[in-house]
Short mmCIF file of C-alpha atoms in Angstrom, two decimals:
data_model
loop_
_atom_site.label_atom_id
_atom_site.label_comp_id
_atom_site.label_asym_id
_atom_site.label_seq_id
_atom_site.Cartn_x
_atom_site.Cartn_y
_atom_site.Cartn_z
CA UNK A 26 40.22 -131.71 58.15
CA UNK A 27 42.23 -129.90 60.84
CA UNK A 28 39.97 -127.97 63.19
CA UNK A 29 40.88 -124.30 63.72
CA UNK A 30 40.03 -124.57 67.41
CA UNK A 31 42.46 -127.47 67.71
CA UNK A 32 45.19 -125.39 66.06
CA UNK A 33 44.59 -122.47 68.41
CA UNK A 34 44.52 -124.78 71.44
CA UNK A 35 47.86 -126.27 70.46
CA UNK A 36 49.34 -122.79 70.01
CA UNK A 37 48.03 -121.56 73.35
CA UNK A 38 49.55 -124.65 74.99
CA UNK A 39 52.93 -123.74 73.53
CA UNK A 40 52.85 -126.44 70.84
CA UNK A 41 53.24 -124.05 67.95
CA UNK A 42 55.53 -126.32 65.92
CA UNK A 43 52.98 -129.12 66.10
CA UNK A 44 50.18 -126.72 65.15
CA UNK A 45 52.10 -125.49 62.11
CA UNK A 46 52.88 -129.08 61.05
CA UNK A 47 49.23 -130.11 61.27
CA UNK A 48 48.10 -127.04 59.37
CA UNK A 49 50.88 -127.39 56.78
CA UNK A 50 50.04 -131.03 56.13
CA UNK A 51 46.44 -130.13 55.47
CA UNK A 52 47.46 -127.14 53.39
CA UNK A 53 49.65 -129.38 51.24
CA UNK A 54 46.61 -131.54 50.42
CA UNK A 55 43.91 -128.89 49.93
CA UNK A 56 45.63 -125.50 49.55
CA UNK A 57 42.57 -123.84 48.01
CA UNK A 58 40.24 -124.54 50.93
CA UNK A 59 39.57 -121.30 52.81
CA UNK A 60 39.20 -123.09 56.16
CA UNK A 61 42.54 -124.80 55.68
CA UNK A 62 44.09 -121.42 54.94
CA UNK A 63 42.47 -119.98 58.05
CA UNK A 64 43.94 -122.78 60.18
CA UNK A 65 47.33 -122.10 58.60
CA UNK A 66 46.86 -118.38 59.21
CA UNK A 67 46.23 -118.82 62.93
CA UNK A 68 49.21 -121.14 63.31
CA UNK A 69 51.45 -118.60 61.55
CA UNK A 70 50.05 -115.75 63.66
CA UNK A 71 50.99 -117.53 66.88
CA UNK A 72 54.43 -118.21 65.41
CA UNK A 73 54.83 -114.48 64.63
CA UNK A 74 53.80 -113.67 68.19
CA UNK A 75 56.40 -116.11 69.51
CA UNK A 76 59.06 -114.68 67.17
CA UNK A 77 58.36 -111.19 68.54
CA UNK A 78 58.56 -112.36 72.14
CA UNK A 79 61.94 -114.01 71.50
CA UNK A 80 63.39 -111.23 69.35
CA UNK A 81 63.57 -113.36 66.22
CA UNK A 82 63.27 -110.57 63.65
CA UNK A 83 64.06 -112.47 60.47
CA UNK A 84 61.78 -115.36 61.36
CA UNK A 85 59.00 -112.94 62.30
CA UNK A 86 59.16 -111.24 58.91
CA UNK A 87 59.27 -114.57 57.06
CA UNK A 88 56.28 -115.98 58.95
CA UNK A 89 54.31 -112.74 58.52
CA UNK A 90 54.98 -112.82 54.78
CA UNK A 91 53.78 -116.43 54.61
CA UNK A 92 50.59 -115.50 56.43
CA UNK A 93 49.89 -112.61 54.07
CA UNK A 94 50.50 -114.88 51.09
CA UNK A 95 47.43 -116.97 51.98
CA UNK A 96 45.35 -115.78 49.06
CA UNK A 97 41.90 -116.72 50.32
CA UNK A 98 42.12 -114.70 53.54
CA UNK A 99 40.44 -111.31 53.24
CA UNK A 100 40.36 -108.24 55.53
CA UNK A 101 36.58 -108.46 55.60
CA UNK A 102 36.12 -112.15 56.40
CA UNK A 103 39.34 -112.73 58.34
CA UNK A 104 39.71 -109.42 60.15
CA UNK A 105 40.74 -111.01 63.44
CA UNK A 106 43.71 -112.89 61.97
CA UNK A 107 44.87 -109.96 59.84
CA UNK A 108 44.38 -107.29 62.50
CA UNK A 109 46.24 -109.42 65.04
CA UNK A 110 49.12 -109.73 62.59
CA UNK A 111 49.16 -105.96 61.96
CA UNK A 112 49.31 -105.35 65.72
CA UNK A 113 52.38 -107.58 65.98
CA UNK A 114 54.09 -105.97 63.00
CA UNK A 115 53.41 -102.55 64.54
CA UNK A 116 54.76 -103.70 67.91
CA UNK A 117 57.86 -104.97 66.12
CA UNK A 118 58.39 -101.53 64.55
CA UNK A 119 57.68 -99.75 67.82
CA UNK A 120 60.35 -101.75 69.63
CA UNK A 121 62.92 -101.25 66.85
CA UNK A 122 65.57 -98.48 66.76
CA UNK A 123 64.07 -95.58 64.82
CA UNK A 124 67.30 -94.95 62.93
CA UNK A 125 67.19 -98.48 61.50
CA UNK A 126 65.04 -97.74 58.49
CA UNK A 127 65.93 -101.14 57.00
CA UNK A 128 63.42 -102.67 59.43
CA UNK A 129 60.72 -100.28 58.23
CA UNK A 130 61.68 -101.27 54.67
CA UNK A 131 61.23 -104.94 55.55
CA UNK A 132 57.76 -104.52 57.06
CA UNK A 133 56.68 -102.24 54.23
CA UNK A 134 57.91 -104.73 51.62
CA UNK A 135 55.62 -107.48 52.93
CA UNK A 136 52.56 -105.30 53.50
CA UNK A 137 52.42 -102.75 50.67
CA UNK A 138 51.08 -105.20 48.09
CA UNK A 139 48.00 -105.81 50.23
CA UNK A 140 44.92 -103.71 50.91
CA UNK A 141 43.75 -103.51 54.51
CA UNK A 142 40.56 -102.11 55.94
CA UNK A 143 40.51 -99.22 58.45
CA UNK A 144 41.08 -100.56 61.95
CA UNK A 145 42.87 -99.70 65.18
CA UNK A 146 45.63 -102.13 64.20
CA UNK A 147 46.07 -100.52 60.77
CA UNK A 148 46.21 -97.06 62.36
CA UNK A 149 48.74 -98.28 64.92
CA UNK A 150 50.90 -99.60 62.08
CA UNK A 151 50.81 -96.14 60.48
CA UNK A 152 51.79 -94.50 63.76
CA UNK A 153 54.80 -96.79 64.03
CA UNK A 154 55.87 -96.13 60.43
CA UNK A 155 55.71 -92.37 61.08
CA UNK A 156 58.24 -92.70 63.89
CA UNK A 157 61.00 -93.46 61.34
CA UNK A 158 62.16 -89.92 60.56
CA UNK A 159 64.06 -89.46 57.33
CA UNK A 160 62.83 -92.77 55.93
CA UNK A 161 63.14 -92.63 52.14
CA UNK A 162 60.00 -94.69 51.58
CA UNK A 163 57.72 -92.48 53.68
CA UNK A 164 55.92 -91.04 50.67
CA UNK A 165 55.31 -94.45 49.13
CA UNK A 166 54.16 -95.77 52.51
CA UNK A 167 51.66 -92.96 53.09
CA UNK A 168 50.25 -93.27 49.58
CA UNK A 169 49.84 -97.02 50.04
CA UNK A 170 48.35 -96.67 53.53
CA UNK A 171 45.93 -94.04 52.15
CA UNK A 172 44.96 -91.22 54.52
CA UNK A 173 41.30 -91.83 53.63
CA UNK A 174 41.60 -94.88 55.91
CA UNK A 175 42.02 -92.72 59.01
CA UNK A 176 39.24 -93.41 61.50
CA UNK A 177 37.30 -90.72 63.44
CA UNK A 178 39.29 -91.39 66.61
CA UNK A 179 42.53 -90.80 64.68
CA UNK A 180 41.63 -87.10 64.48
CA UNK A 181 41.52 -86.66 68.26
CA UNK A 182 44.55 -85.42 70.17
CA UNK A 183 45.72 -87.44 73.15
CA UNK A 184 46.27 -85.97 76.61
CA UNK A 185 48.93 -87.51 78.83
CA UNK A 186 48.66 -87.82 82.60
CA UNK A 187 51.09 -84.92 83.00
CA UNK A 188 48.72 -82.66 81.08
CA UNK A 189 50.76 -82.59 77.89
CA UNK A 190 48.74 -82.96 74.69
CA UNK A 191 50.05 -85.11 71.86
CA UNK A 192 49.28 -84.38 68.24
CA UNK A 193 46.58 -86.58 66.70
CA UNK A 194 47.59 -89.36 64.34
CA UNK A 195 45.76 -87.61 61.50
CA UNK A 196 47.71 -84.37 61.97
CA UNK A 197 50.99 -86.30 62.17
CA UNK A 198 50.19 -88.17 58.96
CA UNK A 199 49.10 -85.08 57.00
CA UNK A 200 52.22 -83.20 58.10
CA UNK A 201 54.47 -86.12 57.19
CA UNK A 202 52.94 -86.28 53.72
CA UNK A 203 53.22 -82.51 53.26
CA UNK A 204 56.92 -82.70 54.18
CA UNK A 205 57.73 -85.46 51.70
CA UNK A 206 55.85 -83.60 48.94
CA UNK A 207 57.83 -80.45 49.69
CA UNK A 208 61.01 -82.49 49.39
CA UNK A 209 59.93 -84.19 46.18
CA UNK A 210 58.85 -80.93 44.45
CA UNK A 211 56.14 -82.93 42.68
CA UNK A 212 53.84 -80.10 41.60
CA UNK A 213 51.06 -82.42 40.44
CA UNK A 214 50.84 -84.26 43.76
CA UNK A 215 51.24 -81.03 45.73
CA UNK A 216 48.34 -79.49 43.81
CA UNK A 217 46.19 -82.56 44.49
CA UNK A 218 46.99 -82.55 48.22
CA UNK A 219 46.41 -78.85 48.93
CA UNK A 220 42.56 -79.08 49.02
CA UNK A 221 42.80 -82.03 51.41
CA UNK A 222 45.07 -80.31 53.92
CA UNK A 223 42.99 -77.11 53.59
CA UNK A 224 39.88 -79.13 54.46
CA UNK A 225 41.67 -80.64 57.45
CA UNK A 226 42.67 -77.19 58.72
CA UNK A 227 39.12 -75.88 58.30
CA UNK A 228 37.43 -78.86 59.90
CA UNK A 229 39.85 -79.14 62.82
CA UNK A 230 40.84 -75.56 63.75
CA UNK A 231 42.47 -76.72 66.98
CA UNK A 232 45.16 -78.51 64.98
CA UNK A 233 48.24 -76.33 64.98
CA UNK A 234 50.21 -77.06 61.83
CA UNK A 235 47.97 -77.98 58.85
CA UNK A 236 47.52 -74.27 58.02
CA UNK A 237 51.26 -73.72 58.02
CA UNK A 238 51.95 -76.62 55.68
CA UNK A 239 49.05 -75.58 53.50
CA UNK A 240 50.84 -72.27 52.99
CA UNK A 241 54.17 -73.99 52.34
CA UNK A 242 52.55 -76.21 49.71
CA UNK A 243 50.90 -73.22 48.05
CA UNK A 244 54.27 -71.52 47.72
CA UNK A 245 55.83 -74.73 46.40
CA UNK A 246 53.05 -74.88 43.82
CA UNK A 247 54.14 -71.48 42.55
CA UNK A 248 51.40 -69.34 44.05
CA UNK A 249 52.21 -65.62 43.89
CA UNK A 250 52.11 -63.39 46.98
CA UNK A 251 48.52 -62.25 46.64
CA UNK A 252 47.20 -65.72 45.86
CA UNK A 253 49.12 -67.26 48.75
CA UNK A 254 47.93 -64.56 51.15
CA UNK A 255 44.32 -65.02 50.07
CA UNK A 256 44.46 -68.73 50.79
CA UNK A 257 46.52 -68.49 53.98
CA UNK A 258 44.96 -65.50 55.79
CA UNK A 259 42.04 -67.47 57.29
CA UNK A 260 44.59 -69.64 59.08
CA UNK A 261 46.68 -66.59 60.01
CA UNK A 262 43.76 -64.91 61.76
CA UNK A 263 43.08 -68.06 63.77
CA UNK A 264 46.70 -68.61 64.80
CA UNK A 265 48.23 -65.12 65.06
CA UNK A 266 49.93 -65.99 68.35
CA UNK A 267 51.83 -68.91 66.75
CA UNK A 268 55.40 -68.24 65.60
CA UNK A 269 54.99 -70.41 62.50
CA UNK A 270 52.30 -68.07 61.14
CA UNK A 271 54.81 -65.23 61.03
CA UNK A 272 57.52 -67.51 59.68
CA UNK A 273 55.17 -68.50 56.87
CA UNK A 274 54.28 -64.87 56.15
CA UNK A 275 57.98 -64.05 55.97
CA UNK A 276 58.32 -66.65 53.20
CA UNK A 277 55.36 -65.20 51.34
CA UNK A 278 57.00 -61.75 51.53
CA UNK A 279 60.44 -63.02 50.51
CA UNK A 280 60.63 -60.40 47.73
CA UNK A 281 60.02 -57.58 50.24
CA UNK A 282 62.95 -57.62 52.73
CA UNK A 283 61.52 -55.02 55.12
CA UNK A 284 58.21 -56.83 55.48
CA UNK A 285 59.98 -60.18 55.72
CA UNK A 286 62.18 -58.81 58.49
CA UNK A 287 59.16 -57.47 60.39
CA UNK A 288 57.40 -60.85 60.19
CA UNK A 289 60.45 -62.69 61.50
CA UNK A 290 60.87 -60.25 64.39
CA UNK A 291 57.21 -60.76 65.25
CA UNK A 292 57.79 -64.53 65.26
CA UNK A 293 60.52 -64.21 67.89
CA UNK A 294 58.20 -62.55 70.42
CA UNK A 295 55.54 -65.26 70.23
CA UNK A 296 55.15 -67.42 73.30
CA UNK A 297 56.94 -70.53 72.09
CA UNK A 298 59.92 -72.69 72.95
CA UNK A 299 63.22 -71.12 71.94
CA UNK A 300 64.30 -74.39 70.31
CA UNK A 301 61.58 -73.91 67.68
CA UNK A 302 63.00 -70.57 66.56
CA UNK A 303 66.35 -71.70 65.16
CA UNK A 304 65.45 -71.22 61.50
CA UNK A 305 63.73 -67.92 62.25
CA UNK A 306 66.80 -66.50 63.97
CA UNK A 307 69.13 -67.78 61.23
CA UNK A 308 67.04 -66.05 58.59
CA UNK A 309 66.96 -62.87 60.68
CA UNK A 310 70.73 -62.92 60.93
CA UNK A 311 71.04 -63.35 57.15
CA UNK A 312 68.74 -60.39 56.50
CA UNK A 313 70.61 -58.15 58.94
CA UNK A 314 73.94 -59.12 57.39
CA UNK A 315 72.60 -58.29 53.93
CA UNK A 316 71.73 -54.83 55.28
CA UNK A 317 75.16 -54.41 56.79
CA UNK A 318 73.71 -54.42 60.33
CA UNK A 319 76.24 -56.85 61.79
CA UNK A 320 75.52 -55.93 65.39
CA UNK A 321 71.88 -56.90 65.00
CA UNK A 322 72.89 -60.05 63.16
CA UNK A 323 75.24 -61.06 65.99
CA UNK A 324 72.56 -60.32 68.61
#
């Protein structure tokens, strides 16, 4: 029987084709031997790594799919092989143009039929999927990935050397899922997700946006003004200096133009980047025009 160490040695020496041939020959004789599948798995992993290094996208995807088709490999017993593969798939996505959602489709198509355990590699794969904005399979991807698989470190924000703080992976993922639910108008799934994003906002008060999207989801679920206010006010009190709080309140008071206008004006004087206020100012202009106050609308 082919020794796994021999396969890895061949691969590390650059003899990947020979390693795959040896493993394939053995696999052809005893395909249901877990050790034979492990040898095949390592040979395919090194081939995927080589494909990535040489920019061979189609071959990479084919070899990754072959590796994942080895039925006796499990995330529990073969974590090293599988996690290494997930790292390479994530690196492939990270290096790909983010407007090329076909590549995200391809990786998703070979992974979504498998269950993986929480790991740094699995979280990194999620992070790379999230970078594809406007991807039409984002909802399916997040539901397959399962936000319950987020690890404790995924809830921590990341501070760059220049002092800038990046949003945690958990916050990014929850926001992405809230956005796709708002687009889908699926009331049943929205209703199921609201308690989860509420819990996130309560448990991690330093996160900026879960409270906002909680309010948006409540409104999408058909909550009336008083119900929405009751659920949202705890977040409002914590984040009164954030423009999005007042933008959210303006949506809750959409049937009361004067109050809506006051909330939007308050949003514009919050200490935030002007680029974030585009929708606020557009809505303000619409309200002023409806009142015949064209000078204010123009301003």
